[in-house]
Amino acid sequence: MCINFEVISGKKSRKSVDKLEGLTKMYRDAGMNVAIVKIPVDMLEIDTRYQTDVRTNRSLRYLVSHWDENKLLPLVGVPHWEEGAVYLVDGYGRWIASQMVDKEKYKDLAVVLILNVPEDKEARLRFEAELYAFQNKDIARMTGIQKHGAMLCIHDPAAEILEKLKAKYGFEYKSTPGQRDAAILGSYDSTLELCKIDNGKCAEFIFDICTKSGFDRKTNGYSRRIMRALRDVYKLYANDRDKTKKLLSRYLRKIDPIHLKAEAVSKYCMLDTDAAVSLYIEDLVVDNLGLQQSRTVSGDKVVSIDAKKPA
């Protein structure tokens, strides 16, 4: 029996061949390969040959603090008929956390039972290990764009700010990589992060500059590196945002994103492109407004000038 389960729940293993057969009989008689069955928690087990029974206190606390019975998905397990136990291949943390939440209430848990498993023990072990090691392998990761509608439904602040900015500035986003036409965001995820800064004020600062300079109507005008460079100006020169916005709105009218990138890389060839563009735009602000330089180059990195001063 899993020692962690015994310690937390105070329960002992009660494996039962007869009970397991009884709980699954109707599904096996119907020829089903998979069934969701309520299994007593003291009939659950894990095989430590392919998964660890160690979960950090932080991990378990997270599961407990975010526990929501209405969103509790079934565990996944494989029946061991000869033992009268179900070995979990997914859901160990939820099994343990359920006993921390309410061990009297959660005397059993819903488990997706895989009934068509190999009869040979070694073959079954390999089957379980593969299920455990490659769980969700064939499930495509959901992108930020795909989740956007759902985030609006749950009133996520950043998603709602992005939606308001979309209505105001008329931009669009797409999930495929590559060059962006006019008014298409270079990166949905990066833009969403901008919406989390100062309750969306940073993102609005950037979109104002792009709109007034005409970058919103230029290919790659909303590229990730352009928007990150403007974000850096927003952060570094917080007391001069009106001045920097006016300057950059005026200056960027005279150049397009491709030539801006070329000039930045030519000046700072030792830096990666994103850093070069960011420092190049900072130089424009410093040279034209007489502001104090905040960053400089050290080797092939951009560093804060304060960080280079001796203690």
mmCIF file of C-alpha atoms in Angstrom:
data_model
loop_
_atom_site.group_PDB
_atom_site.id
_atom_site.type_symbol
_atom_site.label_atom_id
_atom_site.label_comp_id
_atom_site.label_asym_id
_atom_site.label_seq_id
_atom_site.Cartn_x
_atom_site.Cartn_y
_atom_site.Cartn_z
ATOM 1 C CA MET A 1 0.000 0.000 0.000
ATOM 2 C CA CYS A 2 1.136 3.561 -0.667
ATOM 3 C CA ILE A 3 2.700 4.805 2.588
ATOM 4 C CA ASN A 4 1.767 8.421 1.833
ATOM 5 C CA PHE A 5 -1.894 7.456 1.526
ATOM 6 C CA GLU A 6 -1.834 5.521 4.801
ATOM 7 C CA VAL A 7 -0.204 8.384 6.704
ATOM 8 C CA ILE A 8 -2.540 11.097 5.376
ATOM 9 C CA SER A 9 -5.795 9.132 5.400
ATOM 10 C CA GLY A 10 -5.188 6.872 8.396
ATOM 11 C CA LYS A 11 -6.675 4.071 6.298
ATOM 12 C CA LYS A 12 -5.261 0.666 5.515
ATOM 13 C CA SER A 13 -5.351 -1.121 2.190
ATOM 14 C CA ARG A 14 -8.549 -3.155 1.665
ATOM 15 C CA LYS A 15 -7.983 -4.823 -1.652
ATOM 16 C CA SER A 16 -10.751 -7.201 -2.658
ATOM 17 C CA VAL A 17 -10.881 -9.456 -5.696
ATOM 18 C CA ASP A 18 -14.613 -10.091 -5.251
ATOM 19 C CA LYS A 19 -15.472 -6.416 -4.849
ATOM 20 C CA LEU A 20 -13.429 -5.348 -7.878
ATOM 21 C CA GLU A 21 -15.088 -8.008 -10.005
ATOM 22 C CA GLY A 22 -18.500 -6.931 -8.731
ATOM 23 C CA LEU A 23 -17.890 -3.247 -9.450
ATOM 24 C CA THR A 24 -16.811 -3.950 -13.013
ATOM 25 C CA LYS A 25 -18.986 -6.948 -13.963
ATOM 26 C CA MET A 26 -21.692 -5.073 -15.859
ATOM 27 C CA TYR A 27 -19.116 -3.231 -17.953
ATOM 28 C CA ARG A 28 -17.110 -6.365 -18.753
ATOM 29 C CA ASP A 29 -20.288 -8.295 -19.584
ATOM 30 C CA ALA A 30 -21.193 -5.497 -22.010
ATOM 31 C CA GLY A 31 -17.801 -5.883 -23.688
ATOM 32 C CA MET A 32 -16.707 -2.355 -22.787
ATOM 33 C CA ASN A 33 -13.021 -1.470 -22.997
ATOM 34 C CA VAL A 34 -13.273 1.612 -20.774
ATOM 35 C CA ALA A 35 -15.678 2.514 -17.977
ATOM 36 C CA ILE A 36 -15.956 5.197 -15.301
ATOM 37 C CA VAL A 37 -16.441 3.440 -11.979
ATOM 38 C CA LYS A 38 -16.544 4.631 -8.385
ATOM 39 C CA ILE A 39 -13.648 2.843 -6.671
ATOM 40 C CA PRO A 40 -13.072 2.882 -2.883
ATOM 41 C CA VAL A 41 -9.951 4.913 -2.130
ATOM 42 C CA ASP A 42 -8.470 2.051 -0.101
ATOM 43 C CA MET A 43 -8.543 -0.167 -3.197
ATOM 44 C CA LEU A 44 -6.353 2.255 -5.136
ATOM 45 C CA GLU A 45 -2.619 1.776 -5.491
ATOM 46 C CA ILE A 46 0.419 2.961 -7.445
ATOM 47 C CA ASP A 47 3.380 1.002 -8.776
ATOM 48 C CA THR A 48 6.561 2.717 -7.638
ATOM 49 C CA ARG A 49 8.541 0.985 -10.351
ATOM 50 C CA TYR A 50 7.322 3.581 -12.836
ATOM 51 C CA GLN A 51 5.988 6.451 -10.737
ATOM 52 C CA THR A 52 7.085 8.071 -7.535
ATOM 53 C CA ASP A 53 4.882 8.336 -4.481
ATOM 54 C CA VAL A 54 6.620 11.554 -3.453
ATOM 55 C CA ARG A 55 4.715 14.797 -3.880
ATOM 56 C CA THR A 56 6.026 17.998 -2.343
ATOM 57 C CA ASN A 57 3.980 19.678 0.356
ATOM 58 C CA ARG A 58 3.719 22.691 -1.952
ATOM 59 C CA SER A 59 2.247 20.565 -4.732
ATOM 60 C CA LEU A 60 -0.307 18.964 -2.441
ATOM 61 C CA ARG A 61 -1.225 22.310 -0.866
ATOM 62 C CA TYR A 62 -1.876 23.681 -4.351
ATOM 63 C CA LEU A 63 -4.224 20.795 -5.160
ATOM 64 C CA VAL A 64 -6.058 21.217 -1.866
ATOM 65 C CA SER A 65 -6.392 25.014 -2.098
ATOM 66 C CA HIS A 66 -7.710 24.757 -5.671
ATOM 67 C CA TRP A 67 -10.017 21.816 -4.967
ATOM 68 C CA ASP A 68 -13.361 22.114 -6.756
ATOM 69 C CA GLU A 69 -15.550 19.026 -6.762
ATOM 70 C CA ASN A 70 -17.510 20.309 -9.755
ATOM 71 C CA LYS A 71 -14.304 20.322 -11.816
ATOM 72 C CA LEU A 72 -12.826 17.120 -10.423
ATOM 73 C CA LEU A 73 -11.968 14.873 -13.357
ATOM 74 C CA PRO A 74 -11.845 11.088 -12.954
ATOM 75 C CA LEU A 75 -8.555 9.395 -12.188
ATOM 76 C CA VAL A 76 -7.237 6.816 -14.648
ATOM 77 C CA GLY A 77 -6.420 3.306 -13.523
ATOM 78 C CA VAL A 78 -5.754 -0.278 -14.518
ATOM 79 C CA PRO A 79 -7.436 -3.140 -12.607
ATOM 80 C CA HIS A 80 -5.249 -5.881 -11.180
ATOM 81 C CA TRP A 81 -7.824 -8.658 -10.936
ATOM 82 C CA GLU A 82 -5.557 -11.031 -9.041
ATOM 83 C CA GLU A 83 -4.980 -8.446 -6.266
ATOM 84 C CA GLY A 84 -8.372 -6.791 -6.200
ATOM 85 C CA ALA A 85 -6.764 -3.369 -6.632
ATOM 86 C CA VAL A 86 -6.724 -0.564 -9.189
ATOM 87 C CA TYR A 87 -3.313 0.857 -10.059
ATOM 88 C CA LEU A 88 -3.405 4.544 -10.965
ATOM 89 C CA VAL A 89 -1.560 5.811 -14.025
ATOM 90 C CA ASP A 90 -2.986 9.339 -13.726
ATOM 91 C CA GLY A 91 -4.396 11.080 -10.664
ATOM 92 C CA TYR A 92 -2.110 10.120 -7.794
ATOM 93 C CA GLY A 93 -2.053 13.711 -6.524
ATOM 94 C CA ARG A 94 -5.845 13.997 -6.571
ATOM 95 C CA TRP A 95 -6.130 10.674 -4.744
ATOM 96 C CA ILE A 96 -3.902 11.896 -1.902
ATOM 97 C CA ALA A 97 -5.342 15.422 -1.875
ATOM 98 C CA SER A 98 -8.903 14.075 -1.569
ATOM 99 C CA GLN A 99 -7.974 12.628 1.819
ATOM 100 C CA MET A 100 -6.539 15.951 2.925
ATOM 101 C CA VAL A 101 -9.711 17.775 1.852
ATOM 102 C CA ASP A 102 -12.229 15.421 3.479
ATOM 103 C CA LYS A 103 -11.365 11.769 4.012
ATOM 104 C CA GLU A 104 -14.846 10.961 5.291
ATOM 105 C CA LYS A 105 -16.549 12.430 2.256
ATOM 106 C CA TYR A 106 -14.156 10.973 -0.301
ATOM 107 C CA LYS A 107 -14.365 7.292 0.544
ATOM 108 C CA ASP A 108 -14.436 6.513 -3.161
ATOM 109 C CA LEU A 109 -13.418 8.356 -6.331
ATOM 110 C CA ALA A 110 -14.448 8.166 -9.959
ATOM 111 C CA VAL A 111 -11.846 6.287 -11.971
ATOM 112 C CA VAL A 112 -11.618 5.718 -15.705
ATOM 113 C CA LEU A 113 -10.885 1.998 -15.724
ATOM 114 C CA ILE A 114 -9.065 0.560 -18.714
ATOM 115 C CA LEU A 115 -10.506 -2.929 -18.945
ATOM 116 C CA ASN A 116 -8.795 -4.323 -22.039
ATOM 117 C CA VAL A 117 -5.313 -4.586 -20.529
ATOM 118 C CA PRO A 118 -2.796 -7.371 -21.234
ATOM 119 C CA GLU A 119 -3.188 -10.442 -19.041
ATOM 120 C CA ASP A 120 0.557 -11.095 -18.804
ATOM 121 C CA LYS A 121 1.968 -9.200 -15.819
ATOM 122 C CA GLU A 122 5.100 -7.981 -17.582
ATOM 123 C CA ALA A 123 3.104 -6.842 -20.590
ATOM 124 C CA ARG A 124 0.633 -5.111 -18.250
ATOM 125 C CA LEU A 125 3.468 -3.370 -16.431
ATOM 126 C CA ARG A 126 4.823 -2.034 -19.709
ATOM 127 C CA PHE A 127 1.307 -0.970 -20.727
ATOM 128 C CA GLU A 128 0.854 0.987 -17.488
ATOM 129 C CA ALA A 129 4.303 2.538 -17.620
ATOM 130 C CA GLU A 130 3.679 3.812 -21.150
ATOM 131 C CA LEU A 131 0.314 5.257 -20.137
ATOM 132 C CA TYR A 132 1.940 7.008 -17.202
ATOM 133 C CA ALA A 133 5.020 8.295 -19.031
ATOM 134 C CA PHE A 134 3.216 9.483 -22.145
ATOM 135 C CA GLN A 135 -0.066 10.729 -20.735
ATOM 136 C CA ASN A 136 -1.409 13.638 -22.843
ATOM 137 C CA LYS A 137 1.350 13.015 -25.397
ATOM 138 C CA ASP A 138 -1.103 12.903 -28.290
ATOM 139 C CA ILE A 139 -3.164 15.846 -27.056
ATOM 140 C CA ALA A 140 -2.302 19.150 -28.723
ATOM 141 C CA ARG A 141 -1.510 21.956 -26.316
ATOM 142 C CA MET A 142 -4.249 24.579 -26.304
ATOM 143 C CA THR A 143 -2.961 27.968 -27.416
ATOM 144 C CA GLY A 144 -3.732 31.327 -25.869
ATOM 145 C CA ILE A 145 -5.828 32.307 -28.876
ATOM 146 C CA GLN A 146 -7.882 29.124 -28.555
ATOM 147 C CA LYS A 147 -8.518 29.883 -24.877
ATOM 148 C CA HIS A 148 -9.353 33.571 -25.445
ATOM 149 C CA GLY A 149 -13.132 33.117 -25.601
ATOM 150 C CA ALA A 150 -13.100 30.958 -22.482
ATOM 151 C CA MET A 151 -10.995 33.515 -20.622
ATOM 152 C CA LEU A 152 -13.544 36.194 -21.516
ATOM 153 C CA CYS A 153 -16.338 33.996 -20.171
ATOM 154 C CA ILE A 154 -14.589 33.724 -16.801
ATOM 155 C CA HIS A 155 -13.800 37.464 -16.855
ATOM 156 C CA ASP A 156 -10.041 37.172 -16.924
ATOM 157 C CA PRO A 157 -8.833 40.801 -16.513
ATOM 158 C CA ALA A 158 -6.035 40.632 -19.109
ATOM 159 C CA ALA A 159 -8.260 38.998 -21.735
ATOM 160 C CA GLU A 160 -10.966 41.603 -21.162
ATOM 161 C CA ILE A 161 -8.443 44.431 -21.511
ATOM 162 C CA LEU A 162 -7.129 42.903 -24.737
ATOM 163 C CA GLU A 163 -10.666 42.629 -26.110
ATOM 164 C CA LYS A 164 -11.341 46.308 -25.314
ATOM 165 C CA LEU A 165 -8.090 47.338 -26.989
ATOM 166 C CA LYS A 166 -8.987 45.217 -30.021
ATOM 167 C CA ALA A 167 -12.290 47.079 -30.340
ATOM 168 C CA LYS A 168 -10.543 50.444 -29.927
ATOM 169 C CA TYR A 169 -7.555 49.921 -32.235
ATOM 170 C CA GLY A 170 -8.969 47.405 -34.708
ATOM 171 C CA PHE A 171 -6.148 44.869 -34.674
ATOM 172 C CA GLU A 172 -6.507 41.129 -35.230
ATOM 173 C CA TYR A 173 -4.486 38.063 -34.233
ATOM 174 C CA LYS A 174 -3.740 34.733 -35.812
ATOM 175 C CA SER A 175 -2.156 31.519 -34.616
ATOM 176 C CA THR A 176 0.098 30.686 -37.554
ATOM 177 C CA PRO A 177 3.755 31.824 -37.424
ATOM 178 C CA GLY A 178 5.495 34.024 -39.988
ATOM 179 C CA GLN A 179 5.279 37.525 -41.368
ATOM 180 C CA ARG A 180 2.319 39.595 -40.215
ATOM 181 C CA ASP A 181 0.232 41.781 -42.465
ATOM 182 C CA ALA A 182 -0.900 45.220 -41.331
ATOM 183 C CA ALA A 183 -2.978 45.320 -38.126
ATOM 184 C CA ILE A 184 -2.098 41.719 -37.172
ATOM 185 C CA LEU A 185 -0.474 41.107 -33.785
ATOM 186 C CA GLY A 186 2.929 39.479 -33.910
ATOM 187 C CA SER A 187 2.206 37.453 -30.787
ATOM 188 C CA TYR A 188 -1.095 37.029 -28.984
ATOM 189 C CA ASP A 189 0.622 35.660 -25.853
ATOM 190 C CA SER A 190 3.119 38.527 -25.620
ATOM 191 C CA THR A 191 0.359 41.091 -26.096
ATOM 192 C CA LEU A 192 -1.722 39.447 -23.388
ATOM 193 C CA GLU A 193 1.259 39.793 -21.018
ATOM 194 C CA LEU A 194 1.416 43.505 -21.862
ATOM 195 C CA CYS A 195 -2.228 43.810 -20.843
ATOM 196 C CA LYS A 196 -1.260 42.663 -17.337
ATOM 197 C CA ILE A 197 1.074 45.636 -16.817
ATOM 198 C CA ASP A 198 -0.486 48.583 -14.990
ATOM 199 C CA ASN A 199 -4.010 47.368 -15.692
ATOM 200 C CA GLY A 200 -3.511 47.666 -19.452
ATOM 201 C CA LYS A 201 -1.906 51.118 -19.480
ATOM 202 C CA CYS A 202 1.339 49.762 -20.907
ATOM 203 C CA ALA A 203 -0.468 48.061 -23.786
ATOM 204 C CA GLU A 204 -2.473 51.211 -24.491
ATOM 205 C CA PHE A 205 0.745 53.269 -24.537
ATOM 206 C CA ILE A 206 2.142 50.900 -27.173
ATOM 207 C CA PHE A 207 -0.977 50.802 -29.327
ATOM 208 C CA ASP A 208 -1.221 54.608 -29.212
ATOM 209 C CA ILE A 209 2.313 54.914 -30.571
ATOM 210 C CA CYS A 210 1.757 52.284 -33.259
ATOM 211 C CA THR A 211 -1.493 53.924 -34.364
ATOM 212 C CA LYS A 212 -0.187 57.507 -34.426
ATOM 213 C CA SER A 213 3.006 56.500 -36.212
ATOM 214 C CA GLY A 214 1.198 54.396 -38.802
ATOM 215 C CA PHE A 215 2.938 51.204 -37.713
ATOM 216 C CA ASP A 216 -0.506 49.632 -37.345
ATOM 217 C CA ARG A 217 -0.835 49.863 -41.134
ATOM 218 C CA LYS A 218 2.609 48.437 -41.903
ATOM 219 C CA THR A 219 3.739 44.833 -42.307
ATOM 220 C CA ASN A 220 5.087 43.546 -38.970
ATOM 221 C CA GLY A 221 4.150 46.850 -37.344
ATOM 222 C CA TYR A 222 2.835 44.921 -34.360
ATOM 223 C CA SER A 223 5.760 42.506 -34.236
ATOM 224 C CA ARG A 224 6.694 41.114 -30.855
ATOM 225 C CA ARG A 225 10.093 42.827 -30.829
ATOM 226 C CA ILE A 226 8.609 46.243 -31.650
ATOM 227 C CA MET A 227 6.043 45.938 -28.901
ATOM 228 C CA ARG A 228 8.607 44.695 -26.378
ATOM 229 C CA ALA A 229 10.917 47.585 -27.221
ATOM 230 C CA LEU A 230 8.086 50.063 -26.604
ATOM 231 C CA ARG A 231 7.266 48.212 -23.382
ATOM 232 C CA ASP A 232 10.856 48.772 -22.246
ATOM 233 C CA VAL A 233 10.548 52.504 -22.905
ATOM 234 C CA TYR A 234 7.295 52.546 -20.933
ATOM 235 C CA LYS A 235 9.001 50.909 -17.959
ATOM 236 C CA LEU A 236 12.374 52.653 -18.084
ATOM 237 C CA TYR A 237 11.072 56.198 -18.533
ATOM 238 C CA ALA A 238 7.939 56.135 -16.400
ATOM 239 C CA ASN A 239 8.134 59.867 -15.622
ATOM 240 C CA ASP A 240 8.390 60.882 -19.261
ATOM 241 C CA ARG A 241 5.721 58.784 -20.947
ATOM 242 C CA ASP A 242 3.938 61.684 -22.602
ATOM 243 C CA LYS A 243 7.223 62.918 -24.089
ATOM 244 C CA THR A 244 8.372 59.502 -25.249
ATOM 245 C CA LYS A 245 4.972 58.724 -26.774
ATOM 246 C CA LYS A 246 4.973 61.946 -28.802
ATOM 247 C CA LEU A 247 8.572 61.487 -29.934
ATOM 248 C CA LEU A 248 8.201 57.868 -31.013
ATOM 249 C CA SER A 249 4.848 58.495 -32.678
ATOM 250 C CA ARG A 250 6.551 61.173 -34.783
ATOM 251 C CA TYR A 251 9.835 59.363 -35.432
ATOM 252 C CA LEU A 252 8.338 56.016 -36.451
ATOM 253 C CA ARG A 253 6.331 57.705 -39.222
ATOM 254 C CA LYS A 254 9.606 58.122 -41.117
ATOM 255 C CA ILE A 255 10.628 54.467 -41.048
ATOM 256 C CA ASP A 256 9.125 51.025 -41.463
ATOM 257 C CA PRO A 257 9.633 47.961 -39.214
ATOM 258 C CA ILE A 258 12.022 46.261 -41.645
ATOM 259 C CA HIS A 259 14.394 49.238 -41.867
ATOM 260 C CA LEU A 260 14.121 49.886 -38.137
ATOM 261 C CA LYS A 261 15.250 46.327 -37.483
ATOM 262 C CA ALA A 262 18.096 46.672 -40.014
ATOM 263 C CA GLU A 263 19.403 49.886 -38.445
ATOM 264 C CA ALA A 264 19.189 48.423 -34.944
ATOM 265 C CA VAL A 265 21.058 45.252 -35.892
ATOM 266 C CA SER A 266 23.688 47.256 -37.774
ATOM 267 C CA LYS A 267 24.339 49.449 -34.719
ATOM 268 C CA TYR A 268 24.256 46.598 -32.206
ATOM 269 C CA CYS A 269 25.487 43.620 -34.186
ATOM 270 C CA MET A 270 26.730 41.924 -31.010
ATOM 271 C CA LEU A 271 23.183 41.648 -29.615
ATOM 272 C CA ASP A 272 20.276 39.415 -30.542
ATOM 273 C CA THR A 273 17.665 41.148 -32.662
ATOM 274 C CA ASP A 274 15.124 41.786 -29.899
ATOM 275 C CA ALA A 275 17.727 43.379 -27.630
ATOM 276 C CA ALA A 276 19.187 45.419 -30.498
ATOM 277 C CA VAL A 277 15.800 46.906 -31.416
ATOM 278 C CA SER A 278 14.986 47.664 -27.784
ATOM 279 C CA LEU A 279 18.293 49.462 -27.134
ATOM 280 C CA TYR A 280 18.110 51.279 -30.473
ATOM 281 C CA ILE A 281 14.699 52.722 -29.570
ATOM 282 C CA GLU A 282 15.975 53.683 -26.133
ATOM 283 C CA ASP A 283 18.828 55.554 -27.828
ATOM 284 C CA LEU A 284 16.281 57.509 -29.887
ATOM 285 C CA VAL A 285 14.507 58.582 -26.721
ATOM 286 C CA VAL A 286 17.726 59.522 -24.926
ATOM 287 C CA ASP A 287 19.283 61.415 -27.855
ATOM 288 C CA ASN A 288 16.168 63.384 -28.760
ATOM 289 C CA LEU A 289 14.777 64.167 -25.318
ATOM 290 C CA GLY A 290 18.002 64.556 -23.375
ATOM 291 C CA LEU A 291 17.081 61.811 -20.926
ATOM 292 C CA GLN A 292 19.588 59.758 -18.980
ATOM 293 C CA GLN A 293 20.564 56.432 -20.546
ATOM 294 C CA SER A 294 19.205 53.524 -18.512
ATOM 295 C CA ARG A 295 20.981 50.608 -20.197
ATOM 296 C CA THR A 296 24.172 49.827 -22.039
ATOM 297 C CA VAL A 297 25.949 46.910 -23.689
ATOM 298 C CA SER A 298 28.189 44.553 -21.764
ATOM 299 C CA GLY A 299 29.645 41.882 -24.036
ATOM 300 C CA ASP A 300 26.652 40.505 -25.879
ATOM 301 C CA LYS A 301 24.097 41.520 -23.247
ATOM 302 C CA VAL A 302 22.071 44.607 -22.421
ATOM 303 C CA VAL A 303 22.561 45.588 -18.781
ATOM 304 C CA SER A 304 21.309 48.303 -16.478
ATOM 305 C CA ILE A 305 23.819 51.125 -16.110
ATOM 306 C CA ASP A 306 23.201 51.075 -12.353
ATOM 307 C CA ALA A 307 24.275 47.429 -12.300
ATOM 308 C CA LYS A 308 27.661 48.355 -13.762
ATOM 309 C CA LYS A 309 28.454 50.976 -11.115
ATOM 310 C CA PRO A 310 30.904 49.846 -8.423
ATOM 311 C CA ALA A 311 29.471 49.272 -4.967
#
